[in-house]
Amino acid sequence: MTPRSASKFGLFAQAGRHRKLEEVGDPLQVIAKHIDFNELMALVAPFLGRAGGRPAYPVDVMVRILVLKQLYNLSDEQMEYQLLDRMSYQRFCLLEHSLNVPDRNTIWRFGQLLGIDGATALFEGAELQLRRHGYIARGGQAIDATLVPAPKQHINQEERAQLQEGQTPDWSEAKSRQKDTEASFTKKHGKSYFGYKLSVSVDYKHGFIRGIATGTASEHDGHHFDAVLDMSNTGKQADADKAYDSAQRRQMLKALDFKDGIQRKAHKTKPLSDCQQKRNQRIAKQRAKVEHVFAGIRHMGGKHIRTIGMVRAAVAMTMMATCYNLKRLASFLHRGVDAFYKTKPSKMQVRLQAANA
């Protein structure tokens, strides 16, 4: 006697799975519903000039693929496989009924065409959508930097000495393409890191990334302070850790009418007073929000990058910040987070909104 089984087969199995996905809830469809990808497509289109060749995939499809790739930190090869294998990925990228999907080379070429200008346009496009929904930068800001590891390079002492002198070691063309000579080493808490650095400013009210700057791991955090300081934030509090402390920077904040929230740094001949230590502790509690952002980026698939060279690393880090903002914006809109109260609207607020509509 054949044992009974819960497995059922039929011609409408695919449609049944779709209904089940709708019931369970597909997080990618939350992003697809609330993010205007047509607007993002229009912003990057000018950077994607083509001269003949076979027909390209629609730009909005490729933008969705790049966003999906960054959300889960997938390689081009992994992205191609997942597009072939996963129904949720196919739905998100508008390829559900397509006979073919972009292969790894197509995905790579699109990223190359996009470049740093296109990635910056996407970041600015995300900011436009934040503002349109009322999530303007408010409540002050926290500024910090995080290390973004890159694949470590196997370079001997002789080759390293040549690179430091501005010379190119005797590498073949293929080997040169695989050597990242622009990333650098640094130490943090006694641990060595190799790669790049992402500096951001995060608004306190909503926790979105409002300004970004990129560099190598060995660059000092303070070098990027001016680049990421968000002048549009309606709050004038600017907080940062002691790595940014300098008399010149404090004078700059005062001249710009910002409240100095930079933690003070002790010196060998001048230790911090009790008052300064308490002030540092208060600032540390406030600026913890920027650490939540870095944790959010890490949860998207990790902060590490697979690219080689500063330009490609800058593109990858810019996409990290862009996708973090897009994902957070979609979550806010899905949950009904009020742009001013940052809470779900009460029944009274809903009734007032309906009456005023």
Short mmCIF file of C-alpha atoms in Angstrom, two decimals:
data_model
loop_
_atom_site.label_atom_id
_atom_site.label_comp_id
_atom_site.label_asym_id
_atom_site.label_seq_id
_atom_site.Cartn_x
_atom_site.Cartn_y
_atom_site.Cartn_z
CA MET A 1 0.00 0.00 0.00
CA THR A 2 1.39 3.39 -1.00
CA PRO A 3 1.78 5.67 2.04
CA ARG A 4 -0.23 8.87 2.02
CA SER A 5 1.63 12.09 1.38
CA ALA A 6 0.85 15.78 1.90
CA SER A 7 2.58 16.64 -1.40
CA LYS A 8 0.19 17.65 -4.15
CA PHE A 9 0.92 18.29 -7.80
CA GLY A 10 -1.03 20.25 -10.37
CA LEU A 11 -0.94 22.70 -13.24
CA PHE A 12 -1.69 25.64 -10.95
CA ALA A 13 1.08 25.03 -8.41
CA GLN A 14 2.86 28.28 -9.39
CA ALA A 15 -0.27 30.35 -8.88
CA GLY A 16 -0.80 28.69 -5.51
CA ARG A 17 2.69 29.65 -4.43
CA HIS A 18 2.02 33.25 -5.47
CA ARG A 19 -1.07 33.38 -3.28
CA LYS A 20 0.88 31.90 -0.37
CA LEU A 21 3.63 34.50 -0.81
CA GLU A 22 1.04 37.27 -0.67
CA GLU A 23 -0.37 35.80 2.56
CA VAL A 24 3.02 35.31 4.23
CA GLY A 25 4.41 38.63 3.02
CA ASP A 26 7.35 39.14 0.69
CA PRO A 27 9.74 41.79 2.09
CA LEU A 28 11.02 42.56 -1.42
CA GLN A 29 7.51 43.48 -2.51
CA VAL A 30 7.37 46.02 0.32
CA ILE A 31 10.35 47.77 -1.28
CA ALA A 32 8.90 47.37 -4.78
CA LYS A 33 5.60 48.90 -3.65
CA HIS A 34 6.95 51.97 -1.87
CA ILE A 35 10.07 52.90 -3.87
CA ASP A 36 9.65 54.78 -7.15
CA PHE A 37 12.09 52.88 -9.38
CA ASN A 38 10.94 54.79 -12.46
CA GLU A 39 12.27 57.97 -10.88
CA LEU A 40 15.58 56.28 -10.07
CA MET A 41 15.75 54.95 -13.63
CA ALA A 42 15.35 58.47 -15.05
CA LEU A 43 18.18 59.76 -12.86
CA VAL A 44 20.74 57.15 -13.96
CA ALA A 45 19.73 56.94 -17.64
CA PRO A 46 22.08 59.80 -18.69
CA PHE A 47 25.08 57.79 -17.42
CA LEU A 48 24.26 54.70 -19.48
CA GLY A 49 25.10 55.74 -23.03
CA ARG A 50 25.15 52.84 -25.50
CA ALA A 51 26.53 52.64 -29.02
CA GLY A 52 24.81 49.81 -30.92
CA GLY A 53 25.19 46.16 -29.98
CA ARG A 54 22.43 43.81 -28.94
CA PRO A 55 19.33 45.26 -27.24
CA ALA A 56 19.79 46.04 -23.57
CA TYR A 57 17.54 45.02 -20.70
CA PRO A 58 15.25 47.82 -19.44
CA VAL A 59 17.05 50.25 -17.14
CA ASP A 60 14.51 49.85 -14.33
CA VAL A 61 15.11 46.08 -14.37
CA MET A 62 18.87 46.55 -14.10
CA VAL A 63 18.53 49.16 -11.32
CA ARG A 64 16.39 46.72 -9.36
CA ILE A 65 19.02 44.01 -9.89
CA LEU A 66 21.78 46.28 -8.55
CA VAL A 67 19.66 47.18 -5.52
CA LEU A 68 18.88 43.51 -4.88
CA LYS A 69 22.53 42.58 -5.32
CA GLN A 70 23.56 45.14 -2.71
CA LEU A 71 20.77 44.29 -0.26
CA TYR A 72 22.14 40.75 0.00
CA ASN A 73 25.77 41.51 -0.95
CA LEU A 74 25.80 39.04 -3.82
CA SER A 75 28.45 38.62 -6.48
CA ASP A 76 27.50 38.90 -10.15
CA GLU A 77 27.62 35.11 -10.46
CA GLN A 78 25.42 34.62 -7.39
CA MET A 79 23.01 37.26 -8.66
CA GLU A 80 22.58 35.45 -11.97
CA TYR A 81 21.92 32.15 -10.20
CA GLN A 82 19.39 33.65 -7.79
CA LEU A 83 17.52 35.33 -10.65
CA LEU A 84 17.19 31.93 -12.30
CA ASP A 85 16.27 30.11 -9.10
CA ARG A 86 14.23 32.38 -6.81
CA MET A 87 10.71 33.44 -7.60
CA SER A 88 10.78 36.39 -5.20
CA TYR A 89 13.87 37.78 -6.94
CA GLN A 90 12.23 37.36 -10.35
CA ARG A 91 9.11 39.22 -9.18
CA PHE A 92 11.11 42.06 -7.68
CA CYS A 93 13.19 42.51 -10.86
CA LEU A 94 10.15 42.29 -13.20
CA LEU A 95 11.50 39.09 -14.78
CA GLU A 96 8.79 36.73 -13.60
CA HIS A 97 7.52 36.02 -17.12
CA SER A 98 10.77 36.60 -18.98
CA LEU A 99 12.27 33.73 -20.97
CA ASN A 100 15.77 34.89 -20.06
CA VAL A 101 17.48 36.87 -17.30
CA PRO A 102 20.60 39.06 -17.35
CA ASP A 103 23.75 36.98 -17.02
CA ARG A 104 26.76 37.81 -14.85
CA ASN A 105 28.52 39.71 -17.65
CA THR A 106 25.47 41.88 -18.31
CA ILE A 107 25.17 42.72 -14.62
CA TRP A 108 28.88 43.54 -14.41
CA ARG A 109 28.78 45.77 -17.51
CA PHE A 110 25.78 47.69 -16.20
CA GLY A 111 27.62 48.38 -12.95
CA GLN A 112 30.62 49.60 -14.93
CA LEU A 113 28.44 51.90 -17.05
CA LEU A 114 26.77 53.26 -13.93
CA GLY A 115 30.06 54.28 -12.30
CA ILE A 116 30.44 56.60 -9.34
CA ASP A 117 28.36 59.35 -10.97
CA GLY A 118 25.43 57.00 -11.49
CA ALA A 119 25.72 55.58 -7.97
CA THR A 120 25.76 59.13 -6.57
CA ALA A 121 22.66 59.92 -8.63
CA LEU A 122 20.91 56.93 -7.05
CA PHE A 123 21.87 58.14 -3.57
CA GLU A 124 20.54 61.61 -4.36
CA GLY A 125 17.41 60.04 -5.86
CA ALA A 126 16.78 58.19 -2.61
CA GLU A 127 17.16 61.51 -0.76
CA LEU A 128 14.57 63.11 -3.07
CA GLN A 129 12.09 60.37 -2.23
CA LEU A 130 12.77 60.80 1.49
CA ARG A 131 11.99 64.50 1.22
CA ARG A 132 8.90 63.94 -0.88
CA HIS A 133 7.45 61.73 1.86
CA GLY A 134 8.31 64.32 4.52
CA TYR A 135 11.37 62.60 6.02
CA ILE A 136 13.59 65.64 5.94
CA ALA A 137 16.81 65.75 7.98
CA ARG A 138 15.80 66.86 11.48
CA GLY A 139 16.92 66.77 15.08
CA GLY A 140 20.67 67.20 14.52
CA GLN A 141 23.16 64.69 13.22
CA ALA A 142 25.86 62.21 14.19
CA ILE A 143 29.01 61.80 12.11
CA ASP A 144 31.18 58.69 12.12
CA ALA A 145 33.19 56.36 9.89
CA THR A 146 33.31 52.59 9.52
CA LEU A 147 35.92 50.30 8.02
CA VAL A 148 34.88 48.34 4.94
CA PRO A 149 37.13 45.29 4.51
CA ALA A 150 38.38 44.28 1.05
CA PRO A 151 40.14 41.07 -0.04
CA LYS A 152 43.69 41.10 1.34
CA GLN A 153 46.48 41.24 -1.21
CA HIS A 154 49.49 38.93 -1.25
CA ILE A 155 52.29 41.39 -1.99
CA ASN A 156 55.87 40.69 -0.90
CA GLN A 157 58.21 43.28 0.61
CA GLU A 158 60.02 44.01 -2.64
CA GLU A 159 56.78 44.64 -4.52
CA ARG A 160 55.43 46.78 -1.69
CA ALA A 161 58.60 48.89 -1.70
CA GLN A 162 58.23 49.43 -5.45
CA LEU A 163 54.62 50.51 -5.01
CA GLN A 164 55.58 52.98 -2.29
CA GLU A 165 58.11 54.52 -4.69
CA GLY A 166 55.43 54.88 -7.35
CA GLN A 167 56.75 52.04 -9.49
CA THR A 168 54.78 49.12 -10.92
CA PRO A 169 56.10 45.64 -10.01
CA ASP A 170 56.86 43.19 -12.78
CA TRP A 171 53.33 41.79 -12.95
CA SER A 172 51.53 40.42 -15.97
CA GLU A 173 48.48 42.31 -17.18
CA ALA A 174 46.17 39.65 -15.78
CA LYS A 175 47.88 39.74 -12.38
CA SER A 176 47.82 43.54 -12.25
CA ARG A 177 44.05 43.53 -12.68
CA GLN A 178 43.72 41.34 -9.57
CA LYS A 179 45.96 43.45 -7.33
CA ASP A 180 44.33 46.21 -5.29
CA THR A 181 47.13 48.71 -4.81
CA GLU A 182 44.83 51.53 -3.62
CA ALA A 183 43.35 49.92 -0.50
CA SER A 184 45.38 50.34 2.67
CA PHE A 185 45.96 48.80 6.10
CA THR A 186 45.03 50.31 9.44
CA LYS A 187 44.76 49.17 13.05
CA LYS A 188 41.76 49.51 15.30
CA HIS A 189 41.64 48.22 18.87
CA GLY A 190 44.87 46.32 18.18
CA LYS A 191 43.42 44.51 15.16
CA SER A 192 44.67 44.96 11.59
CA TYR A 193 42.22 45.83 8.78
CA PHE A 194 42.71 46.10 5.02
CA GLY A 195 40.32 47.95 2.79
CA TYR A 196 38.43 51.22 2.68
CA LYS A 197 36.50 53.62 4.87
CA LEU A 198 32.93 54.91 4.64
CA SER A 199 32.08 58.14 6.46
CA VAL A 200 28.46 59.16 6.99
CA SER A 201 26.23 61.68 8.70
CA VAL A 202 22.97 60.35 10.12
CA ASP A 203 20.02 62.50 11.14
CA TYR A 204 18.77 61.91 14.68
CA LYS A 205 15.04 62.15 13.95
CA HIS A 206 14.70 59.38 11.35
CA GLY A 207 18.09 57.63 11.23
CA PHE A 208 18.72 58.04 7.50
CA ILE A 209 22.15 58.55 5.94
CA ARG A 210 22.29 62.15 4.71
CA GLY A 211 25.91 62.57 3.67
CA ILE A 212 28.64 60.16 2.59
CA ALA A 213 32.35 60.24 1.79
CA THR A 214 34.70 57.41 0.92
CA GLY A 215 38.43 56.83 1.31
CA THR A 216 41.01 54.19 2.15
CA ALA A 217 41.24 52.55 5.56
CA SER A 218 44.35 54.46 6.62
CA GLU A 219 42.83 57.89 6.05
CA HIS A 220 42.05 59.79 9.24
CA ASP A 221 38.35 60.03 10.11
CA GLY A 222 38.60 63.80 10.43
CA HIS A 223 39.46 64.22 6.75
CA HIS A 224 35.86 63.53 5.78
CA PHE A 225 34.07 65.64 8.41
CA ASP A 226 33.49 68.65 6.16
CA ALA A 227 32.32 66.45 3.26
CA VAL A 228 29.59 64.67 5.22
CA LEU A 229 28.38 67.53 7.43
CA ASP A 230 24.72 67.97 6.45
CA MET A 231 23.96 71.67 6.12
CA SER A 232 20.27 70.99 5.40
CA ASN A 233 19.52 69.44 8.79
CA THR A 234 17.01 71.63 10.63
CA GLY A 235 18.68 70.75 13.94
CA LYS A 236 22.04 72.37 14.69
CA GLN A 237 23.49 69.62 16.89
CA ALA A 238 26.54 67.96 15.27
CA ASP A 239 27.98 65.04 17.28
CA ALA A 240 31.14 63.05 16.61
CA ASP A 241 33.67 60.99 18.55
CA LYS A 242 37.07 62.16 19.76
CA ALA A 243 38.79 61.26 16.46
CA TYR A 244 37.26 64.44 15.02
CA ASP A 245 38.34 66.74 17.87
CA SER A 246 40.38 69.79 16.85
CA ALA A 247 40.31 73.49 17.69
CA GLN A 248 39.92 74.37 14.01
CA ARG A 249 36.87 72.13 13.63
CA ARG A 250 35.25 73.54 16.75
CA GLN A 251 35.74 77.06 15.37
CA MET A 252 34.22 75.99 12.04
CA LEU A 253 31.11 74.62 13.75
CA LYS A 254 30.73 77.83 15.72
CA ALA A 255 31.05 79.92 12.55
CA LEU A 256 28.37 77.79 10.86
CA ASP A 257 26.08 78.19 13.90
CA PHE A 258 26.25 74.48 14.79
CA LYS A 259 26.27 73.19 18.36
CA ASP A 260 29.61 71.55 19.08
CA GLY A 261 28.97 67.91 19.96
CA ILE A 262 32.47 66.57 19.33
CA GLN A 263 33.86 64.48 22.17
CA ARG A 264 37.01 65.87 23.76
CA LYS A 265 40.31 64.07 23.43
CA ALA A 266 42.74 63.77 26.34
CA HIS A 267 46.44 64.64 25.97
CA LYS A 268 49.44 63.32 27.85
CA THR A 269 49.98 66.61 29.62
CA LYS A 270 46.30 67.51 29.94
CA PRO A 271 43.88 64.74 31.01
CA LEU A 272 40.14 65.24 30.73
CA SER A 273 38.33 66.81 33.65
CA ASP A 274 35.35 65.10 35.28
CA CYS A 275 33.05 67.54 33.48
CA GLN A 276 34.57 66.69 30.09
CA GLN A 277 34.33 62.96 30.77
CA LYS A 278 30.63 63.27 31.63
CA ARG A 279 30.11 65.36 28.49
CA ASN A 280 31.77 62.64 26.41
CA GLN A 281 29.46 60.03 27.94
CA ARG A 282 26.37 62.09 27.13
CA ILE A 283 27.48 62.51 23.51
CA ALA A 284 28.30 58.79 23.23
CA LYS A 285 24.71 57.90 24.19
CA GLN A 286 23.31 60.35 21.64
CA ARG A 287 25.51 59.33 18.73
CA ALA A 288 24.82 55.62 19.21
CA LYS A 289 22.25 55.99 16.41
CA VAL A 290 25.03 56.05 13.82
CA GLU A 291 26.20 52.65 15.07
CA HIS A 292 22.68 51.33 14.44
CA VAL A 293 23.08 52.41 10.82
CA PHE A 294 26.37 50.52 10.43
CA ALA A 295 24.72 47.48 12.01
CA GLY A 296 21.87 47.80 9.52
CA ILE A 297 24.31 47.83 6.61
CA ARG A 298 26.06 44.79 8.06
CA HIS A 299 22.73 42.95 8.34
CA MET A 300 22.00 43.61 4.67
CA GLY A 301 24.74 41.12 3.83
CA GLY A 302 27.94 42.47 5.30
CA LYS A 303 30.12 45.53 4.93
CA HIS A 304 32.89 43.80 3.00
CA ILE A 305 33.39 44.46 -0.71
CA ARG A 306 34.69 42.29 -3.53
CA THR A 307 35.86 45.04 -5.88
CA ILE A 308 39.39 46.13 -6.75
CA GLY A 309 40.42 49.78 -6.78
CA MET A 310 39.22 52.98 -5.14
CA VAL A 311 36.68 53.93 -7.81
CA ARG A 312 34.81 50.61 -7.71
CA ALA A 313 35.00 50.57 -3.93
CA ALA A 314 33.45 54.05 -3.83
CA VAL A 315 30.60 52.80 -6.05
CA ALA A 316 30.02 49.80 -3.77
CA MET A 317 30.01 51.91 -0.60
CA THR A 318 27.70 54.51 -2.14
CA MET A 319 25.31 51.71 -3.09
CA MET A 320 25.47 50.43 0.51
CA ALA A 321 24.24 53.79 1.79
CA THR A 322 21.63 54.11 -0.97
CA CYS A 323 20.12 50.67 -0.38
CA TYR A 324 20.08 51.20 3.37
CA ASN A 325 18.01 54.38 2.88
CA LEU A 326 15.68 52.74 0.35
CA LYS A 327 15.05 49.74 2.58
CA ARG A 328 14.44 51.93 5.64
CA LEU A 329 12.14 54.28 3.70
CA ALA A 330 10.05 51.34 2.44
CA SER A 331 9.81 50.00 6.01
CA PHE A 332 8.69 53.39 7.35
CA LEU A 333 6.00 53.77 4.69
CA HIS A 334 4.82 50.18 5.14
CA ARG A 335 4.47 50.64 8.91
CA GLY A 336 2.95 54.10 8.61
CA VAL A 337 5.71 55.88 10.51
CA ASP A 338 4.74 59.54 10.76
CA ALA A 339 7.37 61.87 9.32
CA PHE A 340 7.04 64.26 12.27
CA TYR A 341 6.12 62.04 15.21
CA LYS A 342 7.96 58.88 14.12
CA THR A 343 5.15 56.76 15.46
CA LYS A 344 2.24 55.01 13.87
CA PRO A 345 -0.62 57.55 13.50
CA SER A 346 -3.24 57.33 16.22
CA LYS A 347 -6.92 56.81 15.40
CA MET A 348 -7.50 60.53 16.05
CA GLN A 349 -4.72 61.50 13.62
CA VAL A 350 -6.17 59.14 10.98
CA ARG A 351 -9.62 60.71 11.40
CA LEU A 352 -8.17 64.23 11.15
CA GLN A 353 -6.22 63.30 8.01
CA ALA A 354 -9.38 61.82 6.47
CA ALA A 355 -11.39 64.93 7.35
CA ASN A 356 -8.80 67.25 5.80
CA ALA A 357 -8.45 65.15 2.63
#
